[in-house]
Amino acid sequence: MSKPILTVENLTVTFETKYGRAAAVNDISFTLKEGEKLGLVGESGSGKSVTSKSIMRLLPSPPAKVEGKVFLGDKNLLDISEKEMRQYLGNKITMIFQEPMVSLNPLFTIGNQLSEVIRLHQNCTKKECCKKVVDMLKTVGIPSPETRFSQYPFELSGGMRQRVMIAMALLCKPQVLIADEPTTALDVTIQAQIMDLLKNLNKEFNVSIILITHDLGVVAEMVDTVAVMYAGSIVEKGPVRDIFYNPRHPYTQGLLKAIPTMKDVKGDLETIEGNVPSIYKLPSGCAFNNRCKYKKSICTQEVPPMTVFGEQWIKCWKCTDRWG
């Protein structure tokens, strides 16, 4: 079995705000192996993006307080200087954000911005740098890459801009690529193309991918392993086949039942009753207890432990011998 490329241990992220202390991520742990595709899924506000940004050390401190360990190989990224971290960002670990128009600088050409990534991490001539950029633009499926090299972001479509972001992320052949809702601003056809591109690049470069999304359809097609997040915690984790065909946590079951199918054409979709609790005041015990139809008194009194069933990990009292 391959050694994990990325190991997250007991990651906790809190924010001090004028409204009080907000617990955005609560003691989560997971690993990512070489070439593996991991999906982080859950409703908006579940802590997916905060998790990714804390791994990349992109959260401002203060107000954010990040605790735990994030190992890239043998190096704890949360325990190194900002200068050393800059050597890892874009080189060993990189990220694709939701909206490429915001991520790309409108004042510089595509070629200029991509070339900067290479200049920061590699020693090469201007000619070599330009060739690497053009080759990568071609690799991610951008037509006429020599022409696009000299264009500005506003001259490209949304799909093309996202391909540019993927090219930028892969220029230095990183070990880990984090894709945070990479298809949110794109139409359905372009979404499918971007997902196919990521799968192909995963095979070609053997880069490990963390895909952050709320789209379970994308997860089913794209990843190897799924981690389901709720109110800042991972409540279920396992191989994609097990999560989809044998979900054990009530929240995971509710998410899957809410996916539209052809059977639901004339009927109502199932829903998860209630609302996600406020991160300023999480309920005692299990955070899902105010929405769970299986709730018992123990669910409101103690936080459930992670229970292992084969390759699945479930954080639910219903899956323990104390359920009764």
PDB file of N, CA, C and O in Angstrom, residues 150-205:
ATOM      1  N   SER A 150      -0.640  35.391 -25.335  1.00  0.00           N
ATOM      2  CA  SER A 150      -0.534  36.856 -25.331  1.00  0.00           C
ATOM      3  C   SER A 150      -1.853  37.556 -25.008  1.00  0.00           C
ATOM      4  O   SER A 150      -1.923  38.786 -25.010  1.00  0.00           O
ATOM      5  N   GLN A 151      -2.909  36.785 -24.740  1.00  0.00           N
ATOM      6  CA  GLN A 151      -4.210  37.379 -24.454  1.00  0.00           C
ATOM      7  C   GLN A 151      -4.397  37.634 -22.964  1.00  0.00           C
ATOM      8  O   GLN A 151      -3.697  37.082 -22.119  1.00  0.00           O
ATOM      9  N   TYR A 152      -5.400  38.486 -22.662  1.00  0.00           N
ATOM     10  CA  TYR A 152      -5.741  38.811 -21.278  1.00  0.00           C
ATOM     11  C   TYR A 152      -6.943  37.957 -20.839  1.00  0.00           C
ATOM     12  O   TYR A 152      -7.710  37.462 -21.684  1.00  0.00           O
ATOM     13  N   PRO A 153      -7.138  37.773 -19.539  1.00  0.00           N
ATOM     14  CA  PRO A 153      -8.231  36.925 -19.047  1.00  0.00           C
ATOM     15  C   PRO A 153      -9.605  37.272 -19.613  1.00  0.00           C
ATOM     16  O   PRO A 153     -10.400  36.370 -19.904  1.00  0.00           O
ATOM     17  N   PHE A 154      -9.898  38.571 -19.804  1.00  0.00           N
ATOM     18  CA  PHE A 154     -11.235  38.951 -20.266  1.00  0.00           C
ATOM     19  C   PHE A 154     -11.496  38.509 -21.715  1.00  0.00           C
ATOM     20  O   PHE A 154     -12.649  38.468 -22.160  1.00  0.00           O
ATOM     21  N   GLU A 155     -10.441  38.139 -22.426  1.00  0.00           N
ATOM     22  CA  GLU A 155     -10.602  37.704 -23.808  1.00  0.00           C
ATOM     23  C   GLU A 155     -10.928  36.211 -23.916  1.00  0.00           C
ATOM     24  O   GLU A 155     -11.162  35.712 -25.013  1.00  0.00           O
ATOM     25  N   LEU A 156     -10.949  35.518 -22.786  1.00  0.00           N
ATOM     26  CA  LEU A 156     -11.220  34.082 -22.772  1.00  0.00           C
ATOM     27  C   LEU A 156     -12.584  33.803 -22.154  1.00  0.00           C
ATOM     28  O   LEU A 156     -13.065  34.564 -21.311  1.00  0.00           O
ATOM     29  N   SER A 157     -13.197  32.706 -22.574  1.00  0.00           N
ATOM     30  CA  SER A 157     -14.472  32.286 -21.985  1.00  0.00           C
ATOM     31  C   SER A 157     -14.226  31.734 -20.576  1.00  0.00           C
ATOM     32  O   SER A 157     -13.079  31.495 -20.176  1.00  0.00           O
ATOM     33  N   GLY A 158     -15.316  31.506 -19.830  1.00  0.00           N
ATOM     34  CA  GLY A 158     -15.181  30.970 -18.482  1.00  0.00           C
ATOM     35  C   GLY A 158     -14.507  29.615 -18.457  1.00  0.00           C
ATOM     36  O   GLY A 158     -13.651  29.337 -17.603  1.00  0.00           O
ATOM     37  N   GLY A 159     -14.866  28.754 -19.402  1.00  0.00           N
ATOM     38  CA  GLY A 159     -14.251  27.435 -19.480  1.00  0.00           C
ATOM     39  C   GLY A 159     -12.768  27.512 -19.786  1.00  0.00           C
ATOM     40  O   GLY A 159     -11.962  26.761 -19.222  1.00  0.00           O
ATOM     41  N   MET A 160     -12.394  28.423 -20.688  1.00  0.00           N
ATOM     42  CA  MET A 160     -10.988  28.594 -21.035  1.00  0.00           C
ATOM     43  C   MET A 160     -10.197  29.142 -19.851  1.00  0.00           C
ATOM     44  O   MET A 160      -9.057  28.733 -19.599  1.00  0.00           O
ATOM     45  N   ARG A 161     -10.804  30.068 -19.115  1.00  0.00           N
ATOM     46  CA  ARG A 161     -10.112  30.621 -17.948  1.00  0.00           C
ATOM     47  C   ARG A 161      -9.872  29.531 -16.900  1.00  0.00           C
ATOM     48  O   ARG A 161      -8.829  29.506 -16.249  1.00  0.00           O
ATOM     49  N   GLN A 162     -10.850  28.642 -16.736  1.00  0.00           N
ATOM     50  CA  GLN A 162     -10.659  27.567 -15.766  1.00  0.00           C
ATOM     51  C   GLN A 162      -9.564  26.612 -16.226  1.00  0.00           C
ATOM     52  O   GLN A 162      -8.784  26.099 -15.419  1.00  0.00           O
ATOM     53  N   ARG A 163      -9.473  26.377 -17.534  1.00  0.00           N
ATOM     54  CA  ARG A 163      -8.382  25.548 -18.061  1.00  0.00           C
ATOM     55  C   ARG A 163      -7.026  26.217 -17.825  1.00  0.00           C
ATOM     56  O   ARG A 163      -6.027  25.545 -17.555  1.00  0.00           O
ATOM     57  N   VAL A 164      -6.989  27.544 -17.927  1.00  0.00           N
ATOM     58  CA  VAL A 164      -5.759  28.278 -17.642  1.00  0.00           C
ATOM     59  C   VAL A 164      -5.360  28.076 -16.174  1.00  0.00           C
ATOM     60  O   VAL A 164      -4.179  27.858 -15.859  1.00  0.00           O
ATOM     61  N   MET A 165      -6.355  28.115 -15.269  1.00  0.00           N
ATOM     62  CA  MET A 165      -6.073  27.906 -13.848  1.00  0.00           C
ATOM     63  C   MET A 165      -5.542  26.494 -13.595  1.00  0.00           C
ATOM     64  O   MET A 165      -4.648  26.297 -12.762  1.00  0.00           O
ATOM     65  N   ILE A 166      -6.088  25.523 -14.311  1.00  0.00           N
ATOM     66  CA  ILE A 166      -5.604  24.145 -14.166  1.00  0.00           C
ATOM     67  C   ILE A 166      -4.181  24.038 -14.702  1.00  0.00           C
ATOM     68  O   ILE A 166      -3.322  23.380 -14.108  1.00  0.00           O
ATOM     69  N   ALA A 167      -3.920  24.700 -15.825  1.00  0.00           N
ATOM     70  CA  ALA A 167      -2.564  24.716 -16.387  1.00  0.00           C
ATOM     71  C   ALA A 167      -1.583  25.340 -15.404  1.00  0.00           C
ATOM     72  O   ALA A 167      -0.483  24.817 -15.179  1.00  0.00           O
ATOM     73  N   MET A 168      -1.978  26.443 -14.792  1.00  0.00           N
ATOM     74  CA  MET A 168      -1.130  27.121 -13.812  1.00  0.00           C
ATOM     75  C   MET A 168      -0.837  26.205 -12.624  1.00  0.00           C
ATOM     76  O   MET A 168       0.283  26.149 -12.119  1.00  0.00           O
ATOM     77  N   ALA A 169      -1.871  25.465 -12.195  1.00  0.00           N
ATOM     78  CA  ALA A 169      -1.713  24.585 -11.041  1.00  0.00           C
ATOM     79  C   ALA A 169      -0.762  23.424 -11.319  1.00  0.00           C
ATOM     80  O   ALA A 169      -0.094  22.931 -10.406  1.00  0.00           O
ATOM     81  N   LEU A 170      -0.680  22.991 -12.580  1.00  0.00           N
ATOM     82  CA  LEU A 170       0.094  21.793 -12.915  1.00  0.00           C
ATOM     83  C   LEU A 170       1.469  22.090 -13.508  1.00  0.00           C
ATOM     84  O   LEU A 170       2.240  21.162 -13.788  1.00  0.00           O
ATOM     85  N   LEU A 171       1.809  23.351 -13.701  1.00  0.00           N
ATOM     86  CA  LEU A 171       3.057  23.714 -14.374  1.00  0.00           C
ATOM     87  C   LEU A 171       4.289  23.115 -13.696  1.00  0.00           C
ATOM     88  O   LEU A 171       5.232  22.690 -14.370  1.00  0.00           O
ATOM     89  N   CYS A 172       4.296  23.081 -12.369  1.00  0.00           N
ATOM     90  CA  CYS A 172       5.470  22.587 -11.646  1.00  0.00           C
ATOM     91  C   CYS A 172       5.296  21.141 -11.194  1.00  0.00           C
ATOM     92  O   CYS A 172       6.026  20.668 -10.318  1.00  0.00           O
ATOM     93  N   LYS A 173       4.293  20.467 -11.798  1.00  0.00           N
ATOM     94  CA  LYS A 173       4.034  19.055 -11.486  1.00  0.00           C
ATOM     95  C   LYS A 173       3.931  18.809  -9.982  1.00  0.00           C
ATOM     96  O   LYS A 173       4.752  18.090  -9.382  1.00  0.00           O
ATOM     97  N   PRO A 174       2.914  19.388  -9.332  1.00  0.00           N
ATOM     98  CA  PRO A 174       2.753  19.249  -7.881  1.00  0.00           C
ATOM     99  C   PRO A 174       2.352  17.825  -7.486  1.00  0.00           C
ATOM    100  O   PRO A 174       1.892  17.039  -8.312  1.00  0.00           O
ATOM    101  N   GLN A 175       2.507  17.527  -6.213  1.00  0.00           N
ATOM    102  CA  GLN A 175       2.082  16.231  -5.682  1.00  0.00           C
ATOM    103  C   GLN A 175       0.583  16.237  -5.366  1.00  0.00           C
ATOM    104  O   GLN A 175      -0.082  15.213  -5.487  1.00  0.00           O
ATOM    105  N   VAL A 176       0.080  17.400  -4.922  1.00  0.00           N
ATOM    106  CA  VAL A 176      -1.316  17.509  -4.488  1.00  0.00           C
ATOM    107  C   VAL A 176      -1.993  18.691  -5.173  1.00  0.00           C
ATOM    108  O   VAL A 176      -1.449  19.799  -5.198  1.00  0.00           O
ATOM    109  N   LEU A 177      -3.180  18.448  -5.720  1.00  0.00           N
ATOM    110  CA  LEU A 177      -3.995  19.491  -6.340  1.00  0.00           C
ATOM    111  C   LEU A 177      -5.338  19.553  -5.612  1.00  0.00           C
ATOM    112  O   LEU A 177      -6.045  18.550  -5.528  1.00  0.00           O
ATOM    113  N   ILE A 178      -5.665  20.716  -5.077  1.00  0.00           N
ATOM    114  CA  ILE A 178      -6.956  20.924  -4.425  1.00  0.00           C
ATOM    115  C   ILE A 178      -7.847  21.717  -5.371  1.00  0.00           C
ATOM    116  O   ILE A 178      -7.485  22.818  -5.792  1.00  0.00           O
ATOM    117  N   ALA A 179      -8.989  21.141  -5.729  1.00  0.00           N
ATOM    118  CA  ALA A 179      -9.937  21.800  -6.638  1.00  0.00           C
ATOM    119  C   ALA A 179     -11.188  22.176  -5.841  1.00  0.00           C
ATOM    120  O   ALA A 179     -11.973  21.309  -5.472  1.00  0.00           O
ATOM    121  N   ASP A 180     -11.340  23.464  -5.564  1.00  0.00           N
ATOM    122  CA  ASP A 180     -12.448  23.947  -4.744  1.00  0.00           C
ATOM    123  C   ASP A 180     -13.601  24.390  -5.634  1.00  0.00           C
ATOM    124  O   ASP A 180     -13.574  25.480  -6.202  1.00  0.00           O
ATOM    125  N   GLU A 181     -14.613  23.545  -5.765  1.00  0.00           N
ATOM    126  CA  GLU A 181     -15.783  23.826  -6.612  1.00  0.00           C
ATOM    127  C   GLU A 181     -15.336  24.360  -7.979  1.00  0.00           C
ATOM    128  O   GLU A 181     -15.731  25.451  -8.389  1.00  0.00           O
ATOM    129  N   PRO A 182     -14.506  23.621  -8.719  1.00  0.00           N
ATOM    130  CA  PRO A 182     -13.899  24.150  -9.940  1.00  0.00           C
ATOM    131  C   PRO A 182     -14.869  24.389 -11.087  1.00  0.00           C
ATOM    132  O   PRO A 182     -14.502  25.013 -12.082  1.00  0.00           O
ATOM    133  N   THR A 183     -16.108  23.905 -10.991  1.00  0.00           N
ATOM    134  CA  THR A 183     -17.057  24.060 -12.104  1.00  0.00           C
ATOM    135  C   THR A 183     -18.283  24.882 -11.731  1.00  0.00           C
ATOM    136  O   THR A 183     -19.248  24.932 -12.485  1.00  0.00           O
ATOM    137  N   THR A 184     -18.255  25.558 -10.579  1.00  0.00           N
ATOM    138  CA  THR A 184     -19.431  26.279 -10.076  1.00  0.00           C
ATOM    139  C   THR A 184     -19.958  27.309 -11.066  1.00  0.00           C
ATOM    140  O   THR A 184     -21.164  27.424 -11.280  1.00  0.00           O
ATOM    141  N   ALA A 185     -19.072  28.085 -11.685  1.00  0.00           N
ATOM    142  CA  ALA A 185     -19.512  29.199 -12.536  1.00  0.00           C
ATOM    143  C   ALA A 185     -19.658  28.804 -14.003  1.00  0.00           C
ATOM    144  O   ALA A 185     -19.823  29.659 -14.863  1.00  0.00           O
ATOM    145  N   LEU A 186     -19.616  27.493 -14.294  1.00  0.00           N
ATOM    146  CA  LEU A 186     -19.624  27.042 -15.685  1.00  0.00           C
ATOM    147  C   LEU A 186     -20.927  26.325 -16.020  1.00  0.00           C
ATOM    148  O   LEU A 186     -21.596  25.771 -15.150  1.00  0.00           O
ATOM    149  N   ASP A 187     -21.274  26.315 -17.321  1.00  0.00           N
ATOM    150  CA  ASP A 187     -22.484  25.598 -17.716  1.00  0.00           C
ATOM    151  C   ASP A 187     -22.220  24.099 -17.706  1.00  0.00           C
ATOM    152  O   ASP A 187     -21.084  23.633 -17.603  1.00  0.00           O
ATOM    153  N   VAL A 188     -23.285  23.311 -17.815  1.00  0.00           N
ATOM    154  CA  VAL A 188     -23.202  21.865 -17.611  1.00  0.00           C
ATOM    155  C   VAL A 188     -22.233  21.197 -18.584  1.00  0.00           C
ATOM    156  O   VAL A 188     -21.452  20.316 -18.198  1.00  0.00           O
ATOM    157  N   THR A 189     -22.264  21.600 -19.847  1.00  0.00           N
ATOM    158  CA  THR A 189     -21.384  20.982 -20.848  1.00  0.00           C
ATOM    159  C   THR A 189     -19.918  21.217 -20.514  1.00  0.00           C
ATOM    160  O   THR A 189     -19.089  20.302 -20.574  1.00  0.00           O
ATOM    161  N   ILE A 190     -19.589  22.455 -20.145  1.00  0.00           N
ATOM    162  CA  ILE A 190     -18.206  22.794 -19.810  1.00  0.00           C
ATOM    163  C   ILE A 190     -17.794  22.113 -18.509  1.00  0.00           C
ATOM    164  O   ILE A 190     -16.644  21.683 -18.351  1.00  0.00           O
ATOM    165  N   GLN A 191     -18.737  21.981 -17.560  1.00  0.00           N
ATOM    166  CA  GLN A 191     -18.446  21.266 -16.313  1.00  0.00           C
ATOM    167  C   GLN A 191     -17.944  19.856 -16.608  1.00  0.00           C
ATOM    168  O   GLN A 191     -16.941  19.406 -16.043  1.00  0.00           O
ATOM    169  N   ALA A 192     -18.646  19.157 -17.489  1.00  0.00           N
ATOM    170  CA  ALA A 192     -18.265  17.788 -17.830  1.00  0.00           C
ATOM    171  C   ALA A 192     -16.876  17.751 -18.460  1.00  0.00           C
ATOM    172  O   ALA A 192     -16.072  16.844 -18.180  1.00  0.00           O
ATOM    173  N   GLN A 193     -16.568  18.726 -19.308  1.00  0.00           N
ATOM    174  CA  GLN A 193     -15.260  18.776 -19.954  1.00  0.00           C
ATOM    175  C   GLN A 193     -14.146  18.997 -18.927  1.00  0.00           C
ATOM    176  O   GLN A 193     -13.085  18.369 -19.000  1.00  0.00           O
ATOM    177  N   ILE A 194     -14.389  19.884 -17.964  1.00  0.00           N
ATOM    178  CA  ILE A 194     -13.381  20.167 -16.938  1.00  0.00           C
ATOM    179  C   ILE A 194     -13.149  18.939 -16.056  1.00  0.00           C
ATOM    180  O   ILE A 194     -12.012  18.603 -15.716  1.00  0.00           O
ATOM    181  N   MET A 195     -14.234  18.229 -15.702  1.00  0.00           N
ATOM    182  CA  MET A 195     -14.084  17.020 -14.883  1.00  0.00           C
ATOM    183  C   MET A 195     -13.321  15.932 -15.633  1.00  0.00           C
ATOM    184  O   MET A 195     -12.458  15.256 -15.068  1.00  0.00           O
ATOM    185  N   ASP A 196     -13.612  15.766 -16.922  1.00  0.00           N
ATOM    186  CA  ASP A 196     -12.878  14.796 -17.744  1.00  0.00           C
ATOM    187  C   ASP A 196     -11.404  15.181 -17.831  1.00  0.00           C
ATOM    188  O   ASP A 196     -10.515  14.318 -17.791  1.00  0.00           O
ATOM    189  N   LEU A 197     -11.148  16.476 -17.947  1.00  0.00           N
ATOM    190  CA  LEU A 197      -9.770  16.960 -18.022  1.00  0.00           C
ATOM    191  C   LEU A 197      -9.021  16.626 -16.735  1.00  0.00           C
ATOM    192  O   LEU A 197      -7.880  16.134 -16.775  1.00  0.00           O
ATOM    193  N   LEU A 198      -9.649  16.862 -15.586  1.00  0.00           N
ATOM    194  CA  LEU A 198      -8.998  16.576 -14.310  1.00  0.00           C
ATOM    195  C   LEU A 198      -8.702  15.076 -14.161  1.00  0.00           C
ATOM    196  O   LEU A 198      -7.647  14.686 -13.666  1.00  0.00           O
ATOM    197  N   LYS A 199      -9.653  14.235 -14.592  1.00  0.00           N
ATOM    198  CA  LYS A 199      -9.429  12.788 -14.524  1.00  0.00           C
ATOM    199  C   LYS A 199      -8.253  12.368 -15.402  1.00  0.00           C
ATOM    200  O   LYS A 199      -7.415  11.552 -15.001  1.00  0.00           O
ATOM    201  N   ASN A 200      -8.188  12.919 -16.606  1.00  0.00           N
ATOM    202  CA  ASN A 200      -7.095  12.579 -17.524  1.00  0.00           C
ATOM    203  C   ASN A 200      -5.742  13.057 -16.996  1.00  0.00           C
ATOM    204  O   ASN A 200      -4.731  12.354 -17.101  1.00  0.00           O
ATOM    205  N   LEU A 201      -5.733  14.258 -16.419  1.00  0.00           N
ATOM    206  CA  LEU A 201      -4.485  14.802 -15.880  1.00  0.00           C
ATOM    207  C   LEU A 201      -4.044  14.028 -14.644  1.00  0.00           C
ATOM    208  O   LEU A 201      -2.842  13.882 -14.388  1.00  0.00           O
ATOM    209  N   ASN A 202      -5.006  13.537 -13.872  1.00  0.00           N
ATOM    210  CA  ASN A 202      -4.690  12.701 -12.720  1.00  0.00           C
ATOM    211  C   ASN A 202      -3.938  11.441 -13.170  1.00  0.00           C
ATOM    212  O   ASN A 202      -2.959  11.018 -12.548  1.00  0.00           O
ATOM    213  N   LYS A 203      -4.380  10.853 -14.284  1.00  0.00           N
ATOM    214  CA  LYS A 203      -3.718   9.657 -14.811  1.00  0.00           C
ATOM    215  C   LYS A 203      -2.367  10.000 -15.423  1.00  0.00           C
ATOM    216  O   LYS A 203      -1.376   9.281 -15.230  1.00  0.00           O
ATOM    217  N   GLU A 204      -2.312  11.112 -16.143  1.00  0.00           N
ATOM    218  CA  GLU A 204      -1.080  11.471 -16.856  1.00  0.00           C
ATOM    219  C   GLU A 204       0.043  11.886 -15.909  1.00  0.00           C
ATOM    220  O   GLU A 204       1.202  11.493 -16.078  1.00  0.00           O
ATOM    221  N   PHE A 205      -0.291  12.705 -14.900  1.00  0.00           N
ATOM    222  CA  PHE A 205       0.730  13.245 -14.002  1.00  0.00           C
ATOM    223  C   PHE A 205       0.777  12.524 -12.650  1.00  0.00           C
ATOM    224  O   PHE A 205       1.637  12.819 -11.828  1.00  0.00           O
TER     225      PHE A 205
END
